[in-house]
PDB file of C-alpha atoms in Angstrom:
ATOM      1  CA  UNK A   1       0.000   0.000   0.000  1.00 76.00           C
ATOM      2  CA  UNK A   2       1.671   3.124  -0.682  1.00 89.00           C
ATOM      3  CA  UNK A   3       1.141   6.767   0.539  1.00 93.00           C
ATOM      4  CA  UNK A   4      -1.843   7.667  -0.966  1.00 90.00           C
ATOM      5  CA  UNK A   5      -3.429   4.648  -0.413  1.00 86.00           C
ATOM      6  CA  UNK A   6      -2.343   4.770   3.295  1.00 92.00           C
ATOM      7  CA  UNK A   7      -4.232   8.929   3.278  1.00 92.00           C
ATOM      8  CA  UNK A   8      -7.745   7.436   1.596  1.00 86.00           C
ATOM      9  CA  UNK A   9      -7.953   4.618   4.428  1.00 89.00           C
ATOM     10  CA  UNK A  10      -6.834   6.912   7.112  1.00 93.00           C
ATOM     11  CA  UNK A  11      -9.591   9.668   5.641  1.00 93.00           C
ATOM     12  CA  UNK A  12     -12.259   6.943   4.977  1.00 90.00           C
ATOM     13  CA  UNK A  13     -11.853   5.499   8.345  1.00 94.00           C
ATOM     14  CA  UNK A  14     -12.118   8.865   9.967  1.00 95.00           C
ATOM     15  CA  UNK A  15     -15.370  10.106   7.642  1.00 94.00           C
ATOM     16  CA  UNK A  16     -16.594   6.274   8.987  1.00 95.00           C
ATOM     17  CA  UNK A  17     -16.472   7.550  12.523  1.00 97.00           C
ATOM     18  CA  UNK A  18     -17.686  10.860  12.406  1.00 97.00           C
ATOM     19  CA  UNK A  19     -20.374  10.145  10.142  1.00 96.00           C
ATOM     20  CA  UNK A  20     -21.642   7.480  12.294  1.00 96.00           C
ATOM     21  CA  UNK A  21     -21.467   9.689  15.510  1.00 97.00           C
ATOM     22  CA  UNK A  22     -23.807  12.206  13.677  1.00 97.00           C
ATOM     23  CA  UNK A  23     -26.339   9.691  12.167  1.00 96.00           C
ATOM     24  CA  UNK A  24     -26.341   8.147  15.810  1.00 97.00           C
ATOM     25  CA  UNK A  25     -26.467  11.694  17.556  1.00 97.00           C
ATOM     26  CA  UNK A  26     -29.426  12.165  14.813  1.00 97.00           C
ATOM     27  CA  UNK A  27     -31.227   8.635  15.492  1.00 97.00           C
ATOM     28  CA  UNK A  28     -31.175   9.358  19.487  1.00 97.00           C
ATOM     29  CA  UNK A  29     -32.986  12.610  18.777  1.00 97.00           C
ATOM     30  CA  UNK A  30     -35.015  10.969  16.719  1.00 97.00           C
ATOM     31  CA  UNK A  31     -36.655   8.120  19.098  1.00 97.00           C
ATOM     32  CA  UNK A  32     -36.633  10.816  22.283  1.00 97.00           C
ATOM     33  CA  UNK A  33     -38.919  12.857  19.886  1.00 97.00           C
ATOM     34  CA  UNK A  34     -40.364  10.823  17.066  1.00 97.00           C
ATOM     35  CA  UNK A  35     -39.316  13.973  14.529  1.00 96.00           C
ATOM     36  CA  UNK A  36     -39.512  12.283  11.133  1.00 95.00           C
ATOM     37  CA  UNK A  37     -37.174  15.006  10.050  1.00 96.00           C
ATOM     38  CA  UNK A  38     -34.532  13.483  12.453  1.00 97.00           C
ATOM     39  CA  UNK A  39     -35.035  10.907  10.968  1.00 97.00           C
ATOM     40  CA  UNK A  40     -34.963  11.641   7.649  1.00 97.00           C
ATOM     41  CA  UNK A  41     -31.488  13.260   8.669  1.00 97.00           C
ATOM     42  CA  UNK A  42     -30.293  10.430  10.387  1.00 97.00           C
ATOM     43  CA  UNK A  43     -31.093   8.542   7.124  1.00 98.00           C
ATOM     44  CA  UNK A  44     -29.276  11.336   4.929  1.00 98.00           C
ATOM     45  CA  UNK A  45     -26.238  10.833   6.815  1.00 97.00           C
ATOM     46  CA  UNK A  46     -25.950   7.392   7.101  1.00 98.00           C
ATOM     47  CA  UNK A  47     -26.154   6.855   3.321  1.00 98.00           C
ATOM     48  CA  UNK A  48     -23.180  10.110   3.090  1.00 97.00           C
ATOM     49  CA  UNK A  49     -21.364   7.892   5.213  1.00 97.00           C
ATOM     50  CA  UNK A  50     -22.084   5.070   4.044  1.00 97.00           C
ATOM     51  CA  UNK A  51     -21.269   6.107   0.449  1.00 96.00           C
ATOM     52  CA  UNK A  52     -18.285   7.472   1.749  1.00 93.00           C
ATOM     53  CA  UNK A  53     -16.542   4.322   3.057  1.00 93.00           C
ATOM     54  CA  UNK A  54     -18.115   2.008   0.067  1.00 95.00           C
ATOM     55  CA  UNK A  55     -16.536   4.339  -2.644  1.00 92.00           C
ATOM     56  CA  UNK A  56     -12.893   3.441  -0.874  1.00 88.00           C
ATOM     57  CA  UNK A  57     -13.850  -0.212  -0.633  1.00 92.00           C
ATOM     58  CA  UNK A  58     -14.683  -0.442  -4.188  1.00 94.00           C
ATOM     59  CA  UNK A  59     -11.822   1.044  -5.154  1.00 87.00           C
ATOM     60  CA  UNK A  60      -8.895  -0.629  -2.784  1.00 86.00           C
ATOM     61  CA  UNK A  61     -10.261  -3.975  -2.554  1.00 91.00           C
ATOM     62  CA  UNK A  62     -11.875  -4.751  -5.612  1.00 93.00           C
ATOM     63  CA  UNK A  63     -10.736  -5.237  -8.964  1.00 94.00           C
ATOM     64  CA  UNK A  64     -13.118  -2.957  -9.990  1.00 94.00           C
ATOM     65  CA  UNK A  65     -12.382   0.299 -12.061  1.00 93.00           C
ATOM     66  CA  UNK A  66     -12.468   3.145  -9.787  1.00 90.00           C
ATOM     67  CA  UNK A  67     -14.720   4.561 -11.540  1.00 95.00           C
ATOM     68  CA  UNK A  68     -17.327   2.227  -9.982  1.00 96.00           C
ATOM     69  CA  UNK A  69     -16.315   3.818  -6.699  1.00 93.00           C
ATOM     70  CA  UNK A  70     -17.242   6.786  -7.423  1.00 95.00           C
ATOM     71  CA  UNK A  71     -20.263   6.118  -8.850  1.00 97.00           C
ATOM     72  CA  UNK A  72     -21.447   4.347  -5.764  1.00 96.00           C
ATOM     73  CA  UNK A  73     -19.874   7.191  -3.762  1.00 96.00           C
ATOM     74  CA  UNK A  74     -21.591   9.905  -5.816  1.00 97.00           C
ATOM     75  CA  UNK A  75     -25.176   7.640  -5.898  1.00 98.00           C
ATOM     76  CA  UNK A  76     -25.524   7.969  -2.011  1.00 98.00           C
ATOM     77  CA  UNK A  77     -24.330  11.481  -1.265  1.00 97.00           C
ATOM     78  CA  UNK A  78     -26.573  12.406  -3.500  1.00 98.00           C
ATOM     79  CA  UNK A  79     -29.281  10.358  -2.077  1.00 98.00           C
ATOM     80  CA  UNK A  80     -28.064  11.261   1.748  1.00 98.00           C
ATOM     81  CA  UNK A  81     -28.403  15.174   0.723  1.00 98.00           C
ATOM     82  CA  UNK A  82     -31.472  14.482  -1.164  1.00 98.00           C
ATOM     83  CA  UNK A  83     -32.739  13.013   2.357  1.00 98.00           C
ATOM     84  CA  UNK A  84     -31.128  16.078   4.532  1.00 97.00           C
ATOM     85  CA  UNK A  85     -33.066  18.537   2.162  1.00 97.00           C
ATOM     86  CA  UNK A  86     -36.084  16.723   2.949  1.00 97.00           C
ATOM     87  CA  UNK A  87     -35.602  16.839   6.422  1.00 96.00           C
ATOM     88  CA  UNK A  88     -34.768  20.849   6.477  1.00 95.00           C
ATOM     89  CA  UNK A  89     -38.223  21.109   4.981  1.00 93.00           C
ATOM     90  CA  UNK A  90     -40.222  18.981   7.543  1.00 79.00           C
TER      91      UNK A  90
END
């Protein structure tokens, strides 16, 4: 694994854990309140995150073309602002 390589896991790893302390933050608010914009943001998050980590899988571990990476990357930010929006509007 060389440099680079070593930055994307170290900056995947870190969106993994920050991303998942705001969708749970998000998902506590959202069964103390039953907000479906909470949880419409929790859900926005977690597929931000989600995308997030699955773009670097795709494109470290399999023999996929990157480019598949960042299609799945760019698929569920998309869909995780798409769900944020929605929740800003609730």
């Amino acid at each position: 694994m060389n440099s680079v390589e070593t930055l994307i896991v170290a900056t995947k790893a870190l969106t993994l854990l920050a991303g998942a302390a705001i969708a749970h933050l998000s998902y506590r608010a959202y069964t103390e309140t039953k907000n479906t914009a909470l949880r419409a943001l929790c859900i926005g998050f977690t597929a931000i995150t989600v995308g997030a980590v699955l773009g670097g899988v795709i494109d470290l571990i399999t023999p996929l073309d990157f480019l598949y990476g960042v299609l799945a990357q760019s698929t569920l930010t998309l869909l995780g602002f798409l769900a944020i929006l929605y929740s800003l509007y609730r």
